[in-house]
Coordinates of C-alpha atoms and ligand atoms in Angstrom, one line a residue:
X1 CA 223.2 45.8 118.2
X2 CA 220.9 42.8 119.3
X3 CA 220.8 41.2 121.9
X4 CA 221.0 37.6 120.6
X5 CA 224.5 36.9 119.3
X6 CA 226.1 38.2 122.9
X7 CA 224.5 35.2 124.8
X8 CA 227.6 34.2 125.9
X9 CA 229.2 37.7 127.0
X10 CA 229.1 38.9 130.3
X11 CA 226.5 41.9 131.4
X12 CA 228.9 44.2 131.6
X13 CA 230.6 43.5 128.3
X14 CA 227.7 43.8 126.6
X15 CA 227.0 47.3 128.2
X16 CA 230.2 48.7 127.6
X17 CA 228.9 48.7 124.0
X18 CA 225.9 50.1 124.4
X19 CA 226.9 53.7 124.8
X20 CA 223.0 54.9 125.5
X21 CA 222.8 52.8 128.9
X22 CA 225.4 54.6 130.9
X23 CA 223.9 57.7 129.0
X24 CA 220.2 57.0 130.4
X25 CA 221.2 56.4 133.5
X26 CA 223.1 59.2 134.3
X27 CA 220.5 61.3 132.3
X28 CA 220.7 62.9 129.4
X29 CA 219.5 66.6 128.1
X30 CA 217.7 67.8 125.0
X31 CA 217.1 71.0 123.9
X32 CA 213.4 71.6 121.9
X33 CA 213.5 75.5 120.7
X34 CA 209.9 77.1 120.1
X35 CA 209.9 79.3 117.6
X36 CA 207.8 81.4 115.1
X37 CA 206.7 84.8 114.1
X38 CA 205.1 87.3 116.1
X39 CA 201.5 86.2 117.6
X40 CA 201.8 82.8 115.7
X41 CA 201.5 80.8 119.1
X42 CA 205.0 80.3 120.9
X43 CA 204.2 81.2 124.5
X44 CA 201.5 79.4 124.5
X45 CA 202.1 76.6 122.9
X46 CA 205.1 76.0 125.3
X47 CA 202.5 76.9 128.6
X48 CA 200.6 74.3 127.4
X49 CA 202.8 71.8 126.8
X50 CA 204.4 72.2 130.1
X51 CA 201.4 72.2 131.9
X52 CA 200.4 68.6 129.9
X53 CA 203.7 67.5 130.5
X54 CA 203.4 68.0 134.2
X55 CA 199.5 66.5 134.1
X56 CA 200.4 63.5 132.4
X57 CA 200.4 61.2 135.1
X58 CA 197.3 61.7 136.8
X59 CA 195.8 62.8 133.3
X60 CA 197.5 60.1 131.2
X61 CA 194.6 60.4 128.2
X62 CA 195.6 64.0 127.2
X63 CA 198.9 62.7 125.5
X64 CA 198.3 59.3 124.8
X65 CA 200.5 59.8 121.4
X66 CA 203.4 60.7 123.1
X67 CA 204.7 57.0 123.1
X68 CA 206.5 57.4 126.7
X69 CA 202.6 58.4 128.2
X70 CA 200.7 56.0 126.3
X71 CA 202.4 53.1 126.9
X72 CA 202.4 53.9 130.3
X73 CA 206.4 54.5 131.3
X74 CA 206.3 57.4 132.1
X75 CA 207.2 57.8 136.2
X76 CA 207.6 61.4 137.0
X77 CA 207.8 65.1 135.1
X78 CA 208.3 67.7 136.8
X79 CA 209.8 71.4 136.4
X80 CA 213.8 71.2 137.0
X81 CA 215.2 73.4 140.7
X82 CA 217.4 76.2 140.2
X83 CA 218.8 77.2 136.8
X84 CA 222.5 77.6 136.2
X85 CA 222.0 79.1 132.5
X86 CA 222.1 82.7 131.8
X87 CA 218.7 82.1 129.7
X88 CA 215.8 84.3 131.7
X89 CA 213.4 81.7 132.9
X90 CA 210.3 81.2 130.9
X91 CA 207.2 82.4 133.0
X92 CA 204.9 79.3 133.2
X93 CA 203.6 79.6 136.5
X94 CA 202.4 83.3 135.5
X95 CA 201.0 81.9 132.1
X96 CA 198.6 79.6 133.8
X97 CA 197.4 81.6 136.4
X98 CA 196.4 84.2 133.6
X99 CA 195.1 81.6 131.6
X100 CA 193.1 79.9 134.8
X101 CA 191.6 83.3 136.0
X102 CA 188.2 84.7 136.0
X103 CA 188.0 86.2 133.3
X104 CA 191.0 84.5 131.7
X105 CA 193.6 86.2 129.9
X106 CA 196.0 84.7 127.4
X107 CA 199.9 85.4 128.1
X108 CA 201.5 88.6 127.4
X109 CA 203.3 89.3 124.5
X110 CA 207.1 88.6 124.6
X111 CA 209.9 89.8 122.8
X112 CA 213.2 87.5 124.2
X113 CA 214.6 84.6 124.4
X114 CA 213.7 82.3 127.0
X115 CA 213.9 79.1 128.8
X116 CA 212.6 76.2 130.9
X117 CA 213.6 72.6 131.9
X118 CA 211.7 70.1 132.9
X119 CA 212.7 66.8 134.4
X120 CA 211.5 63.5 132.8
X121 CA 211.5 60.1 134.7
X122 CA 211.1 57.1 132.4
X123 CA 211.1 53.3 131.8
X124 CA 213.1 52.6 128.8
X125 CA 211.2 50.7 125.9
X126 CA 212.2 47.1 125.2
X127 CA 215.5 46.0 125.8
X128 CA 217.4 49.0 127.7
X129 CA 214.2 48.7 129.3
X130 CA 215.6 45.3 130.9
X131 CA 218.6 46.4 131.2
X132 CA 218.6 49.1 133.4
X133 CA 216.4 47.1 135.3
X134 CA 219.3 44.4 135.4
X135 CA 221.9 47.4 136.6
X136 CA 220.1 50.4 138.6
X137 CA 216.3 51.0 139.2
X138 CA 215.5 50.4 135.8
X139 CA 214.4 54.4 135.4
X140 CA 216.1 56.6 133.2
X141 CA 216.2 60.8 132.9
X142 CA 215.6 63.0 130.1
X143 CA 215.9 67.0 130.8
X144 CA 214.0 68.7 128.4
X145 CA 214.7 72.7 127.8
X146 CA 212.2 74.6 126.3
X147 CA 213.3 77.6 124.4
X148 CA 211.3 80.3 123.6
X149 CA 212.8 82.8 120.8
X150 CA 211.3 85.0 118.2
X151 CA 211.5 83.9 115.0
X152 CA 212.3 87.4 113.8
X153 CA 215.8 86.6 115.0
X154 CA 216.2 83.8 111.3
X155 CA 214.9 86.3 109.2
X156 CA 218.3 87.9 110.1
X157 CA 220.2 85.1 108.2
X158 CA 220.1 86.3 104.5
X159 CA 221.5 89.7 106.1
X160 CA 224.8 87.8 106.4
X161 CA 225.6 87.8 103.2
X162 CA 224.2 90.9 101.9
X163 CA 226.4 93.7 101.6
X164 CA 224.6 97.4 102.9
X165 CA 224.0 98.9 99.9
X166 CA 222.5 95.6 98.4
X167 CA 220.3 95.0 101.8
X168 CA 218.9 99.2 101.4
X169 CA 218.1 98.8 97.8
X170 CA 216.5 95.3 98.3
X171 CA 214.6 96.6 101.6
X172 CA 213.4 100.1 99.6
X173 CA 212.0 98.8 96.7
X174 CA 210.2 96.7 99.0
X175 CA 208.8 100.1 101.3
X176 CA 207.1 101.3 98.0
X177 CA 205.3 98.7 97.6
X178 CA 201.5 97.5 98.9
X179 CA 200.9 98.0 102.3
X180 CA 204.2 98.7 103.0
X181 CA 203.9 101.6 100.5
X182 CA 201.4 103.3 103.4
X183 CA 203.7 101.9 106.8
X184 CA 207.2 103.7 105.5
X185 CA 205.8 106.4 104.5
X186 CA 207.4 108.8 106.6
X187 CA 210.7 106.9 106.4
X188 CA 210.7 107.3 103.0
X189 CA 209.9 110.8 102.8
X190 CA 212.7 111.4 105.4
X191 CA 215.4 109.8 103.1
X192 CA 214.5 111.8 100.5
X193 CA 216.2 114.4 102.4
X194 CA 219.2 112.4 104.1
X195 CA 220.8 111.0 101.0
X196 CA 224.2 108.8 101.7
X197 CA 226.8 111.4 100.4
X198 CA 225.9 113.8 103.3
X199 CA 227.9 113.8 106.1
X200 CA 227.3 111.7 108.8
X201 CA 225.4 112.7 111.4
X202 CA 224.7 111.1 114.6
X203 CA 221.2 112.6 115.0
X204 CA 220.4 111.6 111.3
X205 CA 220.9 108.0 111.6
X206 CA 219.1 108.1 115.2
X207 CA 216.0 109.6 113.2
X208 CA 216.3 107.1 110.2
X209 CA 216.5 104.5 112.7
X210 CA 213.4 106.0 114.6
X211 CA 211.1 106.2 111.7
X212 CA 212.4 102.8 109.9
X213 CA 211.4 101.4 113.4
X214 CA 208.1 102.5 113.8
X215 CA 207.7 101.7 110.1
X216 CA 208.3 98.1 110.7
X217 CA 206.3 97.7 114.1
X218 CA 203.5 99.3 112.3
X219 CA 203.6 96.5 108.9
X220 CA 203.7 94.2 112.1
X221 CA 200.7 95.3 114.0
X222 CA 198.6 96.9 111.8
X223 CA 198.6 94.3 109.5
X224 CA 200.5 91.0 110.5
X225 CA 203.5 91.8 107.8
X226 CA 206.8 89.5 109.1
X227 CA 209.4 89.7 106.1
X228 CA 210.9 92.4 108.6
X229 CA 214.3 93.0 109.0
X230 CA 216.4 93.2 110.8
X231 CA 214.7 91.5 113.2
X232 CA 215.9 92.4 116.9
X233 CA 214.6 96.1 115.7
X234 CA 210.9 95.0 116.5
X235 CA 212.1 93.6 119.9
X236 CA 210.6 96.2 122.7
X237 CA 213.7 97.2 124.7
X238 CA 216.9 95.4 123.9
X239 CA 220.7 96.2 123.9
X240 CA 219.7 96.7 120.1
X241 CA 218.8 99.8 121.0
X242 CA 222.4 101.4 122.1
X243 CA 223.4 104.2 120.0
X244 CA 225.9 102.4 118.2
X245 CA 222.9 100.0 116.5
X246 CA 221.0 102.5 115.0
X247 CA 221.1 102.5 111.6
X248 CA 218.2 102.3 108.7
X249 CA 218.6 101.6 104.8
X250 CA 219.1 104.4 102.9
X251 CA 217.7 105.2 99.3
X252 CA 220.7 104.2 96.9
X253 CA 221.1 104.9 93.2
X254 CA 221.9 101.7 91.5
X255 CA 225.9 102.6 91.2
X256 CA 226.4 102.9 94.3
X257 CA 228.4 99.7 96.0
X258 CA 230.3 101.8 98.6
X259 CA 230.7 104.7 100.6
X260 CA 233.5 108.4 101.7
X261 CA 234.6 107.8 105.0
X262 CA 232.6 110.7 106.7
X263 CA 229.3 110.1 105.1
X264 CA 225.8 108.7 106.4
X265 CA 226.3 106.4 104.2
X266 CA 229.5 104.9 105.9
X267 CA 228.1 105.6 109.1
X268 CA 224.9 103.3 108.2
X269 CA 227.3 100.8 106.9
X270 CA 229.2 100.3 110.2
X271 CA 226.4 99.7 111.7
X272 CA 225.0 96.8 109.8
X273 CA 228.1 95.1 109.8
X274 CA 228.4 95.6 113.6
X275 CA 224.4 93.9 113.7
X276 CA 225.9 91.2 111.9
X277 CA 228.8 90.3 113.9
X278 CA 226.9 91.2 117.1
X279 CA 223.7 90.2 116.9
X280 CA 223.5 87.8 114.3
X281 CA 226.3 85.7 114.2
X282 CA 226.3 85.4 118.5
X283 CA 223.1 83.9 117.8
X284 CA 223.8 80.7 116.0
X285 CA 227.4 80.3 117.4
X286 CA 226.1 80.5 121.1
X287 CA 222.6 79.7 121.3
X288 CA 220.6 78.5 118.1
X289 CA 223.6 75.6 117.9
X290 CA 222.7 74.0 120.3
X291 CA 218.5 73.7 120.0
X292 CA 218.7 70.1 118.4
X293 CA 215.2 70.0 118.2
X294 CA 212.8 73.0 116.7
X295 CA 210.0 73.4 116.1
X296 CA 208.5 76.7 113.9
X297 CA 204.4 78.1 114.7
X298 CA 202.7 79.2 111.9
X299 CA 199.6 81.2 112.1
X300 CA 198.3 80.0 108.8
X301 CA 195.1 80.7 109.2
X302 CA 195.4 83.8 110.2
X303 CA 197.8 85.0 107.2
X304 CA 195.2 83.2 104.7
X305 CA 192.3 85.6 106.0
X306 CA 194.8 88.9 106.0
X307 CA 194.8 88.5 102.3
X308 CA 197.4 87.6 99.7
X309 CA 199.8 90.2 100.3
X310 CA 200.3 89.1 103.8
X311 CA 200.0 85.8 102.8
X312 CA 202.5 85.9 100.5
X313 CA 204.9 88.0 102.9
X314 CA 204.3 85.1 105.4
X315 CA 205.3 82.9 102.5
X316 CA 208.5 84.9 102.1
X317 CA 209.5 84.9 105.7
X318 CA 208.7 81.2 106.0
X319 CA 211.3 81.1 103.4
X320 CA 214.0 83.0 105.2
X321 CA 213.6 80.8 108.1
X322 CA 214.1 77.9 105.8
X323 CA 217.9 78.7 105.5
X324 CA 218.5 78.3 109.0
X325 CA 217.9 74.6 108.6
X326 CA 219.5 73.5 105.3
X327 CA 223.0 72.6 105.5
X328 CA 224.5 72.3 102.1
X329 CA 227.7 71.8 101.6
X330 CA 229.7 75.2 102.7
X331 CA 226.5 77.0 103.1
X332 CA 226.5 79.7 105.3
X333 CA 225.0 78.5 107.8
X334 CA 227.1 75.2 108.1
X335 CA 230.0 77.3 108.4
X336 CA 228.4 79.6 111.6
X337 CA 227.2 76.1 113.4
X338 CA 229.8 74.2 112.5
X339 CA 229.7 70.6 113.2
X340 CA 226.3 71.2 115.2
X341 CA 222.9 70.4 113.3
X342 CA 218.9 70.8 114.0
X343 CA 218.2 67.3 113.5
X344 CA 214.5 67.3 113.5
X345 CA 212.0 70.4 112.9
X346 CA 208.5 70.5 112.8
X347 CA 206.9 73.1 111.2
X348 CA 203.2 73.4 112.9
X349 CA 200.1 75.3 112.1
X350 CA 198.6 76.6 115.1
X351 CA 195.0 77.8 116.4
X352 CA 193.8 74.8 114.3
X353 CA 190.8 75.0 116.9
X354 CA 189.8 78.0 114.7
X355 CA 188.5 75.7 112.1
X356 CA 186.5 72.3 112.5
X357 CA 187.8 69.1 112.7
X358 CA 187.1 68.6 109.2
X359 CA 189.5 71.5 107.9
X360 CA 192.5 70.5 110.1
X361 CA 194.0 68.4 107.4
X362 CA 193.9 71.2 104.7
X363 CA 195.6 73.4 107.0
X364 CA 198.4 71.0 107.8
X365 CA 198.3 70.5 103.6
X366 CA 198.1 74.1 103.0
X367 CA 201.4 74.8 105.8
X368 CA 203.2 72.0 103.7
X369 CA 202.8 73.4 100.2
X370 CA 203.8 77.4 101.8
X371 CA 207.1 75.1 103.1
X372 CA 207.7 73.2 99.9
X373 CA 208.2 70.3 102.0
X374 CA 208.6 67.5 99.5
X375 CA 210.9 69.0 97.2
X376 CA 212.9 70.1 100.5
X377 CA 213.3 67.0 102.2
X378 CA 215.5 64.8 99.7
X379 CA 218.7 66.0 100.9
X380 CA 219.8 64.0 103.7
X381 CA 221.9 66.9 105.0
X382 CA 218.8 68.9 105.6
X383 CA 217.3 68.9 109.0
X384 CA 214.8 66.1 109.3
X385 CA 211.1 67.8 108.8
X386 CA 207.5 67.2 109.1
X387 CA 204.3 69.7 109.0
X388 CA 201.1 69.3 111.5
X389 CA 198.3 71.3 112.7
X390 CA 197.6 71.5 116.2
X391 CA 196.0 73.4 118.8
X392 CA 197.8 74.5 122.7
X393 CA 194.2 75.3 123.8
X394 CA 191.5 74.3 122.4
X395 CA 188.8 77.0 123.0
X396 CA 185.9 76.0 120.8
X397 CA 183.8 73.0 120.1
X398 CA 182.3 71.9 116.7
X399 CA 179.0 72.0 115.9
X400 CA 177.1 72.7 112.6
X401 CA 175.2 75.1 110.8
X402 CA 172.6 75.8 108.4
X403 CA 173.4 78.7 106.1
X404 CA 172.4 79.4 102.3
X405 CA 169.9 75.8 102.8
X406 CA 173.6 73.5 103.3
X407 CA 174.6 72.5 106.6
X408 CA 178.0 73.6 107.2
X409 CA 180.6 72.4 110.0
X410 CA 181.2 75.2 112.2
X411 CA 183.0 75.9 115.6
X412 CA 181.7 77.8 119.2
X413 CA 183.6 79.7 121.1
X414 CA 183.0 82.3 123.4
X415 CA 185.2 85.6 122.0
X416 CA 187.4 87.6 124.6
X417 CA 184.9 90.2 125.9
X418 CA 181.3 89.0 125.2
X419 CA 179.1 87.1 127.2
X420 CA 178.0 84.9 125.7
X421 CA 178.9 81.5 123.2
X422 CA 178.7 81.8 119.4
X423 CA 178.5 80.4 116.3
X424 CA 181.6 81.3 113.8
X425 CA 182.2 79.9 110.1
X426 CA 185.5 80.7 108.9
X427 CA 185.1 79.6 105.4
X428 CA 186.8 76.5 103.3
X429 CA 190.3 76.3 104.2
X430 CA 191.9 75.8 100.9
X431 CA 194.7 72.9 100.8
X432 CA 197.0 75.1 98.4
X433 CA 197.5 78.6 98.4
X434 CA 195.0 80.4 96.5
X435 CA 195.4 81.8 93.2
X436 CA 194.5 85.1 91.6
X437 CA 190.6 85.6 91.4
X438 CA 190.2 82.8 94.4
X439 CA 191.6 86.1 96.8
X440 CA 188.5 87.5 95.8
X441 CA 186.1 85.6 98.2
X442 CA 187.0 86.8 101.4
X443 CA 187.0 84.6 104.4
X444 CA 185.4 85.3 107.3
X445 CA 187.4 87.2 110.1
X446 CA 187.6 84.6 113.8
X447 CA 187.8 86.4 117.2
X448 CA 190.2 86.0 119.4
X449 CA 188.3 83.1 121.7
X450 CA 188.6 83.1 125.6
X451 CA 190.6 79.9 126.7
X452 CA 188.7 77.0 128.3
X453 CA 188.4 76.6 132.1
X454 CA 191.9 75.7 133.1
X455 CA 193.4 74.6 136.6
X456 CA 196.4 76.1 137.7
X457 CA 197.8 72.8 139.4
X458 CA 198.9 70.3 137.3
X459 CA 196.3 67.2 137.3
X460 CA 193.8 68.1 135.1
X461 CA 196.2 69.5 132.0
X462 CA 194.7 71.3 129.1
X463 CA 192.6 70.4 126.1
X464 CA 194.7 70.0 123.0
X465 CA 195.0 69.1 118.7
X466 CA 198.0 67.3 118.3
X467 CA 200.7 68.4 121.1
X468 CA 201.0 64.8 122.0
X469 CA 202.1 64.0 118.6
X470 CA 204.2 67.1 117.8
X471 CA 206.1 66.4 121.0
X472 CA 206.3 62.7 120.4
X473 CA 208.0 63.8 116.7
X474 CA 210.2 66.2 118.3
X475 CA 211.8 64.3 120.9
X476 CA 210.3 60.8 121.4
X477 CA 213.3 58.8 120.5
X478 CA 214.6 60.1 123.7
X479 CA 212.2 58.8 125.6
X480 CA 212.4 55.0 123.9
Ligands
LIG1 N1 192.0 79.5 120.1 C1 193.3 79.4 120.2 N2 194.0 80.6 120.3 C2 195.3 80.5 120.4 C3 196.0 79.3 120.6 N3 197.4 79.6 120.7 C4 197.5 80.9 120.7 N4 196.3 81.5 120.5 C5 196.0 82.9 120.4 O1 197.1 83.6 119.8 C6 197.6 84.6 120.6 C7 199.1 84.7 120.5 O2 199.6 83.6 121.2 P1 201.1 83.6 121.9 O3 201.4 82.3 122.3 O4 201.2 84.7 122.8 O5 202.0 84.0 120.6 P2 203.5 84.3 120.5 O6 204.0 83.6 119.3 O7 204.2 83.9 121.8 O8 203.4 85.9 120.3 P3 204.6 87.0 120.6 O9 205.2 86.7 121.9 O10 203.9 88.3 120.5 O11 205.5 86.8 119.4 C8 197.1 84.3 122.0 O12 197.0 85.4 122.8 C9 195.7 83.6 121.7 O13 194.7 84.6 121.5 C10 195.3 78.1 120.5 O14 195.8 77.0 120.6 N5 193.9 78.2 120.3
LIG2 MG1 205.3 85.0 123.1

C-alpha cells in the first residue's frame, strides 16, 4: 500500500490498514536459530554477533551492512532482563571473558539447546519511518532470540520414516565401511554375538548402546565424521541417556522386517520408536517450529582438508539437514510443523579467516555446490536460501609468500600455544568439490589460531567477514 492514493483519508484510517505499525510499536519478536554440526562455529558465531550487536553504536563501522547500522537508525541494542522461557540461557557474558583473557581461550564445547534475546531499538525506514514519528516517538522494537542447537538434532529427520530394521541394516553397512570400518569395531564384534532372536536382555541393549556410543563419539572426534545418528546419542549427558533410550542397530539378515515379542530385537525396536516420538518429533512440534529464521555453519574448510571420505560424509549430512527445510507438499516434515515455515536460511561457511581474502569466494562457491543450491531453490515452498562465507573472529591477517619462486597469498596468525606469529598456506581452495585423483594433493593442515585482542565491554565489538551481511539476510526486513 502507498501512501499517495490515501491523501484524503484520515491518519488513523490509513493506519488501521497498515497492520506492521501497531506491530512496530508495540514490538515485535523474531526467532534466528544457529545451527550446525559439531565444532563448525555455532557458539561462537552467536558470541560474536551478540557482542557486535551490542557495540554497534559506539562502533557503528563493524556492521555497516546490516542496513538498520549503516544507515544510522539504529537507537539502542541491548541484552533483554529476565527470561520467562524454559530455554537455558546462552552464556555470552562467560564467552567473552574467555575469549578477552590473557591468554584467551575460545568457548567451551556445548552439547544443548540454548537461548538469548536481545532488545533492538530502531527508526523505521521510509514511510513507517514518518509515521511512527506522526503517532509515538517514532522508534520501533525488534526482540531478537538467538538459538543455539546442535545440528545433530536434523540428522534425526530421515529416522522418522525409517522403520528399525531398515535404519540397522542402513547404519551397518555403513560401520564396515572406511573409517568407520576402524570406529565400530568393537560394536560390531559385539553384535556378532547378540543377534536379534535372542531374548531380550536389559544388560545387552545397555552394552550395545555403550559401544555404538562410543563408536559414534569416536568417528566424531577422531576424525570429524557427522552422518551420525541418532543424534542426541553424541550429546554429553542428556535425558537420552535414561534406561529406556538405550538401544543400538543390530546386524539384520535381509528377511528380516520384524521381530517375537521377547527378543532383543523387539526390545531395540521399542526403543527407536520411543526416540522418535520423544525426542524427535518434540523437537519440531515445540521448538524447531518456531525458529523462522536459521541459519546452518559449515566448517568447509575443515572437511575439505580431512579428506574425501569426511568430505563426502559432511556432504551427506548437509543433505539430511536439507529435509528439515523443504516443504513439499505432504512431506514429512510439513505435516510435523504444520502451518509453521523457516522462511529464510543461510547456509554459511565459517573460519573463512583461515584462508585469504582471495579464497573467500571459492569457499562460499564450494558451500553452494556441497548444498545444491540452484537446483534447490526453484520451489517456492522451500525455505528461502542463500550461501556466504564469513568469519565470527577474525584471528589472522593476510600477507604473502614466496614459495617454489611464486608469491603466494597467505594468512598470519598466532596458533593456540606458541609464542609467536606465523606464516600458514592452506592451499587453493577448490570452488567445486574435488574429484578422484585431485584428493591426491593434500592440503595443508591450519592450527587452531588464538582469537584477536577482545574487550569484554561492548564498545569496541569484534573483528569480523561477513556477520553484518549474514545478519542483515537473516532478519533485516525486520528492521526496515
Ligand atoms: N579463526 C577462527 N576460528 C574460529 C572461528 N569460529 C570458530 N572458530 C574455531 O572453531 C572452534 C569451534 O567453534 P565453536 O563456536 O565452539 O563451535 P560449535 O559449533 O559451537 O561447536 P560444538 O559446541 O562443539 O558443537 C573454536 O574453538 C575456534 O577454534 C572464526 O571465526 N575464526
Ligand atoms: Mg557450541
Amino acid at each position: 500500500m502507498s501512501i499517495r492514493g490515501h491523501g484524503r483519508a484520515s491518519l488513523s484510517d490509513w493506519l488501521s490498514h497498515v497492520p506492521d505499525v501497531a506491530e512496530l510499536v508495540k514490538g515485535s519478536t523474531v526467532s534466528l536459530a544457529v545451527t550446525g554440526l559439531s565444532r563448525a562455529g555455532k557458539t561462537v558465531f552467536i558470541t560474536s554477533l551478540v557482542h557486535n550487536l551490542l557495540s554497534a553504536l559506539h562502533q557503528p563501522h563493524r556492521m555497516p551492512l546490516l542496513k538498520v547500522v549503516g544507515d544510522g537508525r539504529l537507537i539502542s541494542a541491548k541484552l533483554a532482563g529476565l527470561k520467562t522461557d524454559w530455554l537455558p540461557r546462552f552464556p555470552y557474558e562467560q564467552n567473552i571473558e574467555s575469549m578477552a583473557a590473557n591468554p584467551a581461550d575460545w568457548p567451551a564445547r556445548t552439547t544443548d539447546i540454548s537461548e538469548i534475546e536481545i532488545e533492538i531499538r530502531f527508526v523505521p525506514a521510509g514511510a513507517l519511518g514518518f509515521l511512527l514519528g506522526r503517532i509515538g516517538n517514532g522508534v520501533a522494537t525488534l526482540k531478537l532470540k538467538i538459538i543455539d542447537y546442535p545440528g545433530e538434532w536434523l540428522i534425526d529427520l530421515p529416522l522418522l520414516t525409517q522403520s528399525y530394521a531398515d535404519w540397522s541394516r542402513a547404519t551397518l553397512q555403513l560401520c564396515r565401511r572406511g573409517l568407520r570400518a576402524d570406529t565400530a569395531r568393537d560394536f560390531i564384534s559385539f553384535l556378532a554375538d547378540h543377534r536379534h532372536d535372542a531374548a531380550a536382555s536389559e544388560q545387552d541393549a545397555k552394552q550395545a548402546h555403550d559401544l555404538y556410543r562410543q563408536h559414534l563419539r569416536t568417528a566424531r572426534d577422531r576424525h570429524g565424521l557427522s552422518f551420525l545418528q541418532p543424534g542426541r546419542f553424541l550429546d554429553a549427558d542428556s535425558s537420552v541417556m535414561n534406561s529406556d533410550m538405550w538401544f543400538a542397530p543390530l546386524d539384520l539378515p535381509h528377511n528380516v522386517q520384524s521381530f517375537t515379542a521377547g527378543t532383543l530385537g523387539a526390545l531395540m525396536e521399542r526403543r527407536y520408536e520411543a526416540y522418535k516420538t520423544e525426542k524427535v518429533m518434540p523437537f519440531y512440534q515445540n521448538y524447531f517450529r518456531n525458529y523462522s529464521r536459521q541459519v546452518v555453519l559449515v566448517d568447509v574448510l575443515g572437511a575439505l582438508l580431512a579428506g574425501q571420505e569426511v568430505f563426502d560424509d559432511t556432504r551427506r549430512a548437509i543433505d539430511a539437514i536439507l529435509e528439515s527445510f523443504r516443504y513439499g507438499q505432504n512431506s514429512l516434515i510439513t505435516r510435523l510443523l504444520r502451518s509453521a515455515r523457516v522462511e529464510r536460511v543461510l547456509f554459511a561457511a565459517t573460519k573463512a579467516d583461515h584462508v585469504p581474502d582471495v579464497q573467500r569466494d571459492h569457499l562460499a562457491a564450494l558451500l553452494r555446490n556441497m548444498v545444491a543450491l540452484p537446483s534447490l531453490d526453484v520451489t517456492s515452498s522451500n525455505a528461502r536460501m542463500d550461501v556466504a562465507a564469513l568469519a565470527s573472529v577474525i584471528s589472522t591477517e593476510d600477507d604473502t609468500e614466496e614459495i617454489g619462486g611464486r608469491r603466494v597469498q597467505v594468512v598470519v596468525g598466532k596458533p593456540v600455544g606458541s609464542d609467536t606469529r606465523a606464516k600458514f598456506f592452506v592451499g587453493n581452495v577448490p570452488a567445486r568439490p574435488p574429484r578422484g585423483e585431485a584428493w591426491g594433493t593434500p592440503f595443508l593442515n591450519i592450527p587452531v589460531f588464538e582469537p584477536p585482542a577482545i574487550d569484554v565491554s561492548p564498545v569496541d565489538g569484534i573483528p569480523h567477514i561477513n556477520l553484518d551481511v549474514a545478519l542483515d539476510y537473516l532478519i533485516g526486513d525486520q528492521l526496515r
